[in-house]
RNA sequence: GCCCCCAUCGUCUAGCGGCCUAGGACGCCUGCCUUUCACGCAGGUAACACGGGUUCAAAUCCCGUUGGGGGUGCCA
């Protein structure tokens, strides 16, 4: 029989990077073993459960390419089944009723206003084999009776989780280590139901710089935010796969299809992993660079066409943009970097970066001579990359400075920044002479 | 407090008793290239937490210590 795994998030309204990693590892296990990947929404907490909360979750999973084979199933729809199991446990006296003060109440019938607690056996050792952690064991003496049915008539997570996994024939429970200590209770529940227990695999937690579990409150954990900040889904899953697992051939940057071939849940390691934005940026930049040009253009559209662009749609020029793509694609770390690499060709005046101005103009004693000389040289030269480069080079040489330094004031005058695309190509291909001369003159007048 | 888990460069990892004077990647530093750079290339920095065992041999096995994390809800 083939493996059945599930990703079982609670509907918190967005997809967390830690959850995404769990989803990914489940998905990888299913795909690499020919198993089935089920999506189940654990929405037993009625107060927090609103249908729109799951929409974003599903959208982000699809964006990442982690599509499911079955589901989404909603745990809340199994309520009657859950009730049946709880009642059965009451009948067998493996559970008991209790009131709001946790005082036991006589009776063996589920009743509104009363919760149901599972009776923890004494003197037992619960032991299980975790695929990533090895043998793990708990003494029931350290565990307490726990609620399986709320007084408001809804099942608790442990109960619903155990019942649903059993009913759905889940063979492998792959999830975060934060759920490890709940396992003995689930095993007790499964035993009481006479159900088989799945194989467990507890993934190492994703942590922040303080080595604490990534949290919604203090850390950037929303997959949607990363999407909006210009990260590619293939980069996200690629990076996430590297947290807690490593490719046997040391090739880290690669497509998901290859990771599927190499992945094995047994190879996942135990230690918590720091979510390193720097490395994510590197992975993203690499995937961005590897994009075929048309694909890049397609993916970049939201950053080029929306209302949020620094230029107006009338000033945008598609032909010039397409020429710029060749010059900037390899330099970007995220797609959100794109606008500021190309904005100067579409704006009336370049955006002025104060640091750049200070560095290339104020602190460079030759800045005004460079601007004057270049203005003159560009007034009547031919308009192509080589002649423009030559002109700037010559002006620089006449002042005794190399091109690297000489181009800086020109770059800042025209683009507003010291960092940007190759300057002469951008000017020759995407700007007209008058605009360039105007910008040089304007910068000169401000020195 | 109690229970559970974890421990290789700053970070992510390779290593599963000898191939390890510990490999790769990110970051950082240096140099080269050069039209800036967030591109490329070549180098460099840097780790087996500590203490006991076991063994001819330990990063790899065992025990302890220390450190870190997680869990201990009528949240999931």
Coordinates of C-alpha atoms (C1' of nucleotides) in Angstrom, one line a residue:
Chain A
X1 CA 0.0 0.0 0.0
X2 CA 1.3 3.4 -0.8
X3 CA 1.9 6.1 1.8
X4 CA -0.7 8.7 2.6
X5 CA 0.4 11.9 4.2
X6 CA -1.5 15.1 5.0
X7 CA -0.8 18.7 5.6
X8 CA -3.3 19.8 8.3
X9 CA -3.1 23.5 8.9
X10 CA -5.4 25.5 11.1
X11 CA -7.1 28.4 9.3
X12 CA -5.2 31.4 10.7
X13 CA -5.7 33.5 7.6
X14 CA -2.4 33.1 6.0
X15 CA 0.4 30.6 5.2
X16 CA 3.3 30.7 7.6
X17 CA 6.8 29.8 6.3
X18 CA 7.0 27.1 8.9
X19 CA 3.7 25.6 7.7
X20 CA 4.9 25.9 4.1
X21 CA 8.0 23.9 5.0
X22 CA 5.8 21.3 6.6
X23 CA 3.5 21.2 3.6
X24 CA 6.5 21.0 1.3
X25 CA 8.1 18.0 3.1
X26 CA 4.8 16.2 3.1
X27 CA 4.4 16.9 -0.5
X28 CA 7.9 15.8 -1.3
X29 CA 7.4 12.6 0.6
X30 CA 4.2 11.8 -1.3
X31 CA 5.7 12.7 -4.7
X32 CA 9.0 10.9 -4.1
X33 CA 7.3 7.7 -2.9
X34 CA 4.4 7.7 -5.2
X35 CA 2.1 8.3 -2.3
X36 CA -0.9 10.6 -1.8
X37 CA -0.9 14.0 -0.3
X38 CA -4.1 15.1 1.4
X39 CA -5.0 18.6 2.6
X40 CA -7.1 18.9 5.7
X41 CA -8.1 22.1 7.4
X42 CA -8.2 21.8 11.1
X43 CA -11.0 24.2 11.9
X44 CA -12.5 22.7 15.1
X45 CA -12.1 26.0 16.9
X46 CA -15.4 27.5 15.9
X47 CA -14.5 31.0 17.2
X48 CA -11.6 31.3 14.9
X49 CA -13.1 29.5 12.1
X50 CA -14.2 31.7 9.2
X51 CA -14.3 30.4 5.6
X52 CA -12.3 33.3 4.2
X53 CA -9.5 32.4 6.4
X54 CA -8.7 29.4 4.3
X55 CA -8.8 31.1 1.0
X56 CA -5.5 32.8 1.3
X57 CA -4.0 29.6 2.6
X58 CA -5.1 27.6 -0.4
X59 CA -3.9 30.3 -2.8
X60 CA -0.5 30.4 -1.3
X61 CA -0.1 26.6 -1.4
X62 CA -1.1 26.7 -5.1
X63 CA 1.3 29.5 -5.7
X64 CA 4.1 27.4 -4.2
X65 CA 3.1 24.6 -6.5
X66 CA 2.3 22.3 -3.6
X67 CA -1.0 21.0 -4.9
X68 CA -2.9 18.3 -3.1
X69 CA -4.3 15.0 -4.3
X70 CA -7.3 14.9 -2.0
X71 CA -9.2 17.6 -0.2
X72 CA -9.3 20.2 1.1
X73 CA -11.3 18.4 3.8
X74 CA -12.7 20.4 6.7
X75 CA -12.4 18.9 10.1
X76 CA -15.4 20.7 11.3
X77 CA -17.5 18.6 9.0
X78 CA -16.6 15.5 10.9
X79 CA -18.0 16.7 14.1
X80 CA -20.6 14.0 14.4
X81 CA -18.0 11.3 13.9
X82 CA -15.8 13.0 16.6
X83 CA -18.8 13.1 18.9
X84 CA -19.4 9.4 18.3
X85 CA -15.8 8.5 19.2
X86 CA -16.0 10.7 22.4
X87 CA -19.2 9.1 23.4
X88 CA -17.7 5.7 22.9
X89 CA -14.8 6.6 25.1
X90 CA -17.3 7.7 27.7
X91 CA -19.2 4.5 27.4
X92 CA -16.0 2.5 27.9
X93 CA -15.2 4.7 30.9
X94 CA -11.9 5.7 29.3
X95 CA -13.1 9.3 29.6
X96 CA -15.3 11.3 31.9
X97 CA -17.4 14.4 32.1
X98 CA -16.2 17.5 33.9
X99 CA -17.4 21.0 34.6
X100 CA -15.8 24.4 34.1
X101 CA -13.8 24.0 37.2
X102 CA -12.4 20.7 35.9
X103 CA -14.3 18.9 38.6
X104 CA -15.5 15.4 37.5
X105 CA -19.2 15.1 37.0
X106 CA -21.2 11.9 37.2
X107 CA -22.7 10.5 34.1
X108 CA -21.6 9.0 30.8
X109 CA -23.5 11.0 28.3
X110 CA -22.1 14.0 26.3
X111 CA -23.9 17.0 27.6
X112 CA -23.9 20.7 26.7
X113 CA -22.0 22.7 29.2
X114 CA -19.8 19.8 30.2
X115 CA -16.4 18.9 28.8
X116 CA -15.0 15.4 28.4
X117 CA -11.6 14.4 29.6
X118 CA -9.6 11.4 28.6
X119 CA -8.5 9.4 31.6
X120 CA -4.7 9.1 31.6
X121 CA -3.6 5.5 32.6
X122 CA -1.0 5.3 35.2
X123 CA 2.4 3.5 35.1
X124 CA 2.6 3.1 31.4
X125 CA 5.4 4.0 29.1
X126 CA 4.4 5.2 25.6
X127 CA 7.2 4.6 23.1
X128 CA 7.3 5.1 19.4
X129 CA 9.8 5.3 16.5
X130 CA 10.1 8.7 15.0
X131 CA 11.6 8.6 11.5
X132 CA 13.7 11.6 12.1
X133 CA 14.2 11.4 15.9
X134 CA 14.5 7.7 16.6
X135 CA 12.9 6.2 19.6
X136 CA 10.9 8.6 21.7
X137 CA 9.2 7.7 24.9
X138 CA 7.0 9.2 27.5
X139 CA 5.7 8.0 30.9
X140 CA 2.0 8.4 31.3
X141 CA 2.6 9.4 34.9
X142 CA 4.0 12.7 33.6
X143 CA 0.9 13.3 31.6
X144 CA -2.4 14.6 32.8
X145 CA -6.0 13.9 31.9
X146 CA -6.8 16.0 28.9
X147 CA -9.9 17.5 27.4
X148 CA -11.1 15.8 24.2
X149 CA -14.5 17.5 24.0
X150 CA -15.3 21.1 24.8
X151 CA -18.2 22.2 26.9
X152 CA -19.4 24.1 23.8
X153 CA -19.9 20.8 22.0
X154 CA -16.8 20.8 19.7
X155 CA -13.9 18.3 19.6
X156 CA -10.4 19.2 20.8
X157 CA -7.6 19.2 18.3
X158 CA -5.9 16.0 19.6
X159 CA -9.1 14.0 19.4
X160 CA -10.1 15.3 16.0
X161 CA -6.6 14.9 14.7
X162 CA -6.4 11.3 15.9
X163 CA -9.8 10.3 14.6
X164 CA -9.3 12.0 11.2
X165 CA -5.9 10.5 10.6
X166 CA -7.2 7.1 11.4
X167 CA -10.3 7.5 9.3
X168 CA -8.4 8.9 6.4
X169 CA -5.8 6.1 6.5
X170 CA -2.9 8.5 7.0
X171 CA 0.3 6.4 7.2
X172 CA 2.8 9.1 7.9
X173 CA 2.4 12.1 10.2
X174 CA 5.0 14.6 9.0
X175 CA 4.9 17.8 11.0
X176 CA 6.8 20.2 13.2
X177 CA 8.6 19.3 16.3
X178 CA 6.4 21.5 18.4
X179 CA 3.8 18.7 18.1
X180 CA 6.1 16.0 19.4
X181 CA 4.9 16.1 23.0
X182 CA 1.3 15.6 22.0
X183 CA 2.1 12.2 20.4
X184 CA 1.6 10.0 23.5
X185 CA -1.9 11.4 24.0
X186 CA -2.8 10.7 20.4
X187 CA -1.4 7.2 20.6
X188 CA -3.5 6.6 23.7
X189 CA -6.5 7.8 21.9
X190 CA -5.8 5.6 18.8
X191 CA -5.3 2.6 21.1
X192 CA -8.5 3.3 22.8
X193 CA -10.3 3.5 19.4
X194 CA -8.6 0.3 18.3
X195 CA -7.0 2.2 15.4
X196 CA -3.5 1.9 14.0
X197 CA -1.0 4.6 14.7
X198 CA 0.8 6.3 11.8
X199 CA 4.5 6.5 11.4
X200 CA 5.7 9.8 12.9
X201 CA 8.3 12.2 11.5
X202 CA 8.9 15.4 13.4
X203 CA 10.6 18.0 11.5
X204 CA 13.1 20.4 13.1
X205 CA 11.6 23.8 13.9
X206 CA 12.4 26.9 11.9
X207 CA 13.8 29.5 14.2
X208 CA 14.8 33.2 14.2
X209 CA 18.1 34.8 15.1
X210 CA 17.2 34.3 18.8
X211 CA 16.8 30.6 18.0
X212 CA 13.1 30.8 18.9
X213 CA 10.4 29.2 17.0
X214 CA 9.4 31.5 14.1
X215 CA 6.4 33.5 15.3
X216 CA 3.8 35.5 13.5
X217 CA 4.2 38.4 15.9
X218 CA 7.9 39.2 15.7
X219 CA 9.1 37.5 12.5
X220 CA 8.4 37.8 8.8
X221 CA 6.6 34.6 8.3
X222 CA 3.9 35.2 5.8
X223 CA 4.4 33.5 2.4
X224 CA 2.1 36.1 0.9
X225 CA 4.5 38.8 2.0
X226 CA 7.5 37.1 0.4
X227 CA 5.5 36.8 -2.8
X228 CA 4.7 40.5 -2.7
X229 CA 8.3 41.3 -2.0
X230 CA 9.3 39.7 -5.2
X231 CA 10.4 36.2 -4.4
X232 CA 9.7 33.4 -6.8
X233 CA 7.8 30.4 -5.7
X234 CA 10.5 28.1 -7.1
X235 CA 13.0 30.0 -5.0
X236 CA 10.9 29.7 -1.9
X237 CA 10.4 26.0 -2.1
X238 CA 14.0 25.5 -3.1
X239 CA 15.2 27.4 0.0
X240 CA 12.7 25.8 2.3
X241 CA 13.8 22.3 1.2
X242 CA 17.3 23.2 2.3
X243 CA 16.2 23.8 5.9
X244 CA 16.5 20.4 7.6
X245 CA 17.6 18.6 4.5
X246 CA 20.5 18.7 2.2
X247 CA 21.0 17.3 -1.3
X248 CA 23.4 14.3 -1.5
X249 CA 25.3 15.9 -4.3
X250 CA 25.8 19.3 -2.7
X251 CA 23.9 21.0 -5.6
X252 CA 21.7 23.4 -3.7
X253 CA 20.0 25.5 -6.4
X254 CA 17.7 23.3 -8.4
X255 CA 14.1 22.8 -9.5
X256 CA 11.6 21.1 -7.3
X257 CA 11.3 18.2 -9.8
X258 CA 14.9 17.3 -9.0
X259 CA 14.4 17.6 -5.3
X260 CA 11.6 15.2 -5.5
X261 CA 14.0 12.6 -7.0
X262 CA 16.6 13.1 -4.2
X263 CA 14.4 13.6 -1.2
X264 CA 14.0 11.0 1.5
X265 CA 12.2 11.8 4.8
X266 CA 14.8 9.5 6.6
X267 CA 17.5 12.0 5.6
X268 CA 15.9 14.9 7.4
X269 CA 18.0 16.1 10.3
X270 CA 17.0 17.0 13.9
X271 CA 18.4 20.3 14.7
X272 CA 16.4 23.5 14.4
X273 CA 17.2 25.7 11.4
X274 CA 17.6 29.4 11.2
X275 CA 15.5 31.0 8.5
X276 CA 18.2 33.0 6.8
X277 CA 16.9 35.8 4.6
X278 CA 20.4 36.4 3.1
X279 CA 20.5 32.9 1.7
X280 CA 16.9 33.1 0.5
X281 CA 17.9 36.3 -1.4
X282 CA 20.8 34.4 -3.0
X283 CA 18.6 31.5 -3.9
X284 CA 16.0 33.9 -5.3
X285 CA 18.6 35.9 -7.3
X286 CA 19.9 32.7 -8.8
X287 CA 16.4 31.5 -9.9
X288 CA 15.7 35.0 -11.2
X289 CA 18.8 35.0 -13.3
X290 CA 18.0 31.5 -14.7
X291 CA 14.6 32.6 -15.9
X292 CA 14.2 32.6 -19.7
X293 CA 13.7 36.2 -20.8
X294 CA 10.0 36.0 -21.7
X295 CA 9.2 34.2 -18.5
X296 CA 11.1 36.8 -16.6
X297 CA 9.1 39.6 -18.3
X298 CA 5.8 37.8 -17.5
X299 CA 6.7 37.3 -13.8
X300 CA 7.9 40.9 -13.5
X301 CA 4.7 42.4 -14.8
X302 CA 3.2 43.1 -11.4
X303 CA 6.2 45.3 -10.6
X304 CA 6.1 47.1 -13.9
X305 CA 2.5 47.6 -14.7
X306 CA 0.7 48.3 -11.5
X307 CA -0.4 51.6 -10.0
X308 CA 2.4 51.4 -7.6
X309 CA 5.2 52.0 -10.2
X310 CA 7.2 55.2 -9.7
X311 CA 6.4 56.2 -13.3
X312 CA 3.1 56.9 -15.0
X313 CA 1.7 54.6 -17.6
X314 CA 2.0 57.3 -20.2
X315 CA 5.7 57.6 -19.6
X316 CA 6.3 53.9 -19.7
X317 CA 7.9 52.7 -22.9
X318 CA 7.7 49.0 -23.7
X319 CA 10.5 48.9 -26.3
X320 CA 12.9 50.6 -24.0
X321 CA 11.9 48.4 -21.1
X322 CA 12.5 45.3 -23.1
X323 CA 16.0 46.5 -23.8
X324 CA 16.6 47.3 -20.1
X325 CA 15.6 43.7 -19.1
X326 CA 18.7 42.4 -20.7
X327 CA 20.8 44.8 -18.7
X328 CA 19.2 44.2 -15.3
X329 CA 17.8 40.7 -15.0
X330 CA 21.0 39.3 -13.7
X331 CA 21.5 42.0 -11.1
X332 CA 18.2 41.6 -9.2
X333 CA 17.8 39.8 -5.9
X334 CA 14.1 40.1 -5.9
X335 CA 11.5 41.4 -8.4
X336 CA 10.8 44.3 -6.2
X337 CA 14.3 45.6 -7.0
X338 CA 13.3 46.0 -10.6
X339 CA 11.5 49.4 -10.6
X340 CA 14.5 51.2 -9.1
X341 CA 16.8 49.7 -11.7
X342 CA 14.8 51.0 -14.6
X343 CA 12.8 53.9 -13.3
X344 CA 15.2 56.7 -14.6
X345 CA 14.4 56.0 -18.2
X346 CA 10.6 56.6 -17.6
X347 CA 10.7 59.5 -15.2
X348 CA 11.0 63.2 -16.1
X349 CA 13.7 63.5 -13.6
X350 CA 15.7 60.7 -11.9
X351 CA 14.9 59.8 -8.3
X352 CA 17.7 61.3 -6.3
X353 CA 19.4 59.1 -3.7
X354 CA 21.1 61.4 -1.2
X355 CA 23.9 59.0 -0.4
X356 CA 24.7 58.6 -4.1
X357 CA 24.7 62.3 -4.7
X358 CA 27.0 62.8 -1.7
X359 CA 29.4 60.1 -2.8
X360 CA 29.7 60.8 -6.5
X361 CA 29.2 64.6 -6.5
X362 CA 30.0 66.3 -3.3
X363 CA 32.9 64.1 -2.4
X364 CA 34.4 63.8 -5.9
X365 CA 36.5 66.9 -6.6
X366 CA 36.3 66.2 -10.3
X367 CA 32.6 65.9 -10.6
X368 CA 31.9 69.3 -12.1
X369 CA 34.7 68.9 -14.7
X370 CA 33.4 65.5 -15.6
X371 CA 29.9 66.8 -16.1
X372 CA 31.1 69.8 -18.1
X373 CA 33.4 67.7 -20.3
X374 CA 30.8 64.9 -20.8
X375 CA 28.1 67.4 -21.7
X376 CA 30.3 68.9 -24.4
X377 CA 31.4 65.5 -25.7
X378 CA 27.9 64.1 -25.9
X379 CA 26.5 67.1 -27.7
X380 CA 27.6 66.0 -31.1
X381 CA 29.0 62.4 -30.8
X382 CA 27.3 59.5 -32.5
X383 CA 24.7 57.9 -30.2
X384 CA 25.7 54.4 -29.5
X385 CA 27.3 52.5 -26.6
X386 CA 30.8 52.6 -27.9
X387 CA 31.0 56.3 -28.7
X388 CA 29.4 57.3 -25.4
X389 CA 31.7 55.1 -23.5
X390 CA 34.7 56.6 -25.4
X391 CA 33.6 60.1 -24.8
X392 CA 33.3 59.6 -21.0
X393 CA 36.6 57.7 -21.0
X394 CA 38.4 60.5 -22.7
X395 CA 37.0 63.2 -20.5
X396 CA 38.1 61.1 -17.5
X397 CA 41.6 60.6 -18.9
X398 CA 42.0 64.3 -19.5
X399 CA 41.4 64.7 -15.8
X400 CA 43.7 61.8 -14.9
X401 CA 41.0 59.5 -13.6
X402 CA 40.0 56.0 -14.7
X403 CA 36.6 55.2 -16.1
X404 CA 35.4 53.5 -13.0
X405 CA 35.5 56.7 -11.1
X406 CA 34.8 59.0 -14.0
X407 CA 31.5 57.5 -14.8
X408 CA 30.1 57.9 -11.3
X409 CA 29.0 61.6 -11.5
X410 CA 27.5 60.9 -14.9
X411 CA 25.6 57.9 -13.6
X412 CA 24.2 59.8 -10.6
X413 CA 23.3 62.8 -12.8
X414 CA 21.3 60.5 -15.1
X415 CA 20.0 57.7 -13.0
X416 CA 20.1 59.3 -9.5
X417 CA 22.0 56.4 -8.0
X418 CA 25.5 55.0 -7.9
X419 CA 24.1 51.5 -8.4
X420 CA 22.3 50.5 -11.5
X421 CA 22.5 48.9 -14.9
X422 CA 25.5 49.2 -17.3
X423 CA 25.4 52.9 -17.9
X424 CA 26.4 53.4 -21.5
X425 CA 24.2 50.7 -22.8
X426 CA 21.2 52.1 -20.9
X427 CA 21.9 55.6 -22.2
X428 CA 22.5 54.6 -25.8
X429 CA 19.6 52.1 -26.1
X430 CA 17.0 53.7 -23.9
X431 CA 17.5 57.4 -23.7
X432 CA 17.6 60.3 -26.2
X433 CA 20.4 62.8 -26.3
X434 CA 18.5 65.8 -25.2
X435 CA 17.3 64.1 -22.0
X436 CA 20.8 63.0 -21.1
X437 CA 22.2 66.4 -21.8
X438 CA 19.5 68.1 -19.7
X439 CA 20.1 65.8 -16.8
X440 CA 23.9 66.5 -16.9
X441 CA 23.3 70.2 -17.1
X442 CA 20.8 70.2 -14.3
X443 CA 23.2 68.2 -12.0
X444 CA 26.0 70.6 -12.9
X445 CA 24.0 73.6 -12.0
X446 CA 23.4 72.2 -8.5
X447 CA 27.1 71.7 -7.7
Chain B
rG1 C1' 8.8 23.4 38.2
rC2 C1' 7.9 18.9 35.3
rC3 C1' 8.3 16.2 30.6
rC4 C1' 10.4 15.8 25.7
rC5 C1' 13.8 17.1 21.9
rC6 C1' 18.4 19.1 20.1
rA7 C1' 24.0 20.3 19.8
rU8 C1' 29.7 20.2 13.0
rC9 C1' 32.3 27.1 10.5
rG10 C1' 28.4 33.5 12.0
rU11 C1' 24.2 30.7 9.0
rC12 C1' 22.2 26.2 6.2
rU13 C1' 24.4 21.7 5.7
rA14 C1' 27.9 16.9 4.2
rG15 C1' 29.8 13.3 7.5
rC16 C1' 26.2 7.7 9.8
rG17 C1' 34.0 4.1 13.6
rG18 C1' 39.3 4.5 10.0
rC19 C1' 38.8 8.0 3.2
rC20 C1' 38.4 14.2 8.2
rU21 C1' 45.1 17.9 9.3
rA22 C1' 36.3 17.8 8.6
rG23 C1' 33.7 18.8 2.4
rG24 C1' 29.9 22.2 0.0
rA25 C1' 26.7 26.6 0.1
rC26 C1' 25.3 31.6 2.0
rG27 C1' 27.6 35.6 4.5
rC28 C1' 32.1 38.1 5.4
rC29 C1' 37.3 39.5 3.7
rU30 C1' 41.1 39.9 -0.4
rG31 C1' 42.4 39.9 -5.4
rC32 C1' 41.1 39.8 -10.6
rC33 C1' 37.7 41.5 -14.3
rU34 C1' 35.5 46.1 -15.0
rU35 C1' 31.2 51.0 -16.9
rU36 C1' 28.7 51.5 -10.9
rC37 C1' 26.8 47.0 -8.7
rA38 C1' 23.2 43.7 -5.9
rC39 C1' 27.0 40.0 -12.2
rG40 C1' 31.3 36.7 -13.1
rC41 C1' 36.1 34.4 -11.7
rA42 C1' 40.2 33.1 -8.2
rG43 C1' 41.6 32.8 -3.2
rG44 C1' 40.9 33.5 2.2
rU45 C1' 38.5 33.5 7.2
rA46 C1' 35.8 30.1 10.1
rA47 C1' 33.2 24.5 13.3
rC48 C1' 33.1 18.8 15.5
rA49 C1' 30.0 22.8 23.1
rC50 C1' 32.6 20.5 27.5
rG51 C1' 34.1 16.1 30.5
rG52 C1' 34.3 11.0 31.1
rG53 C1' 34.0 6.3 28.9
rU54 C1' 33.8 2.1 24.8
rU55 C1' 37.4 0.9 20.8
rC56 C1' 43.6 -0.6 17.9
rA57 C1' 40.8 3.8 16.0
rA58 C1' 35.3 8.7 17.6
rA59 C1' 32.8 14.5 14.7
rU60 C1' 30.6 9.7 14.3
rC61 C1' 28.7 4.8 19.8
rC62 C1' 27.5 5.3 25.5
rC63 C1' 27.0 8.3 30.1
rG64 C1' 27.2 13.0 32.4
rU65 C1' 27.6 18.4 32.3
rU66 C1' 26.5 22.8 30.0
rG67 C1' 23.8 25.4 26.6
rG68 C1' 19.6 26.0 23.4
rG69 C1' 14.6 24.9 22.0
rG70 C1' 9.7 22.8 22.4
rG71 C1' 5.6 21.2 25.3
rU72 C1' 2.9 21.6 29.6
rG73 C1' -5.0 25.6 27.6
rC74 C1' -12.2 23.7 27.2
rC75 C1' -5.6 27.1 20.7
rA76 C1' -3.9 24.2 16.7

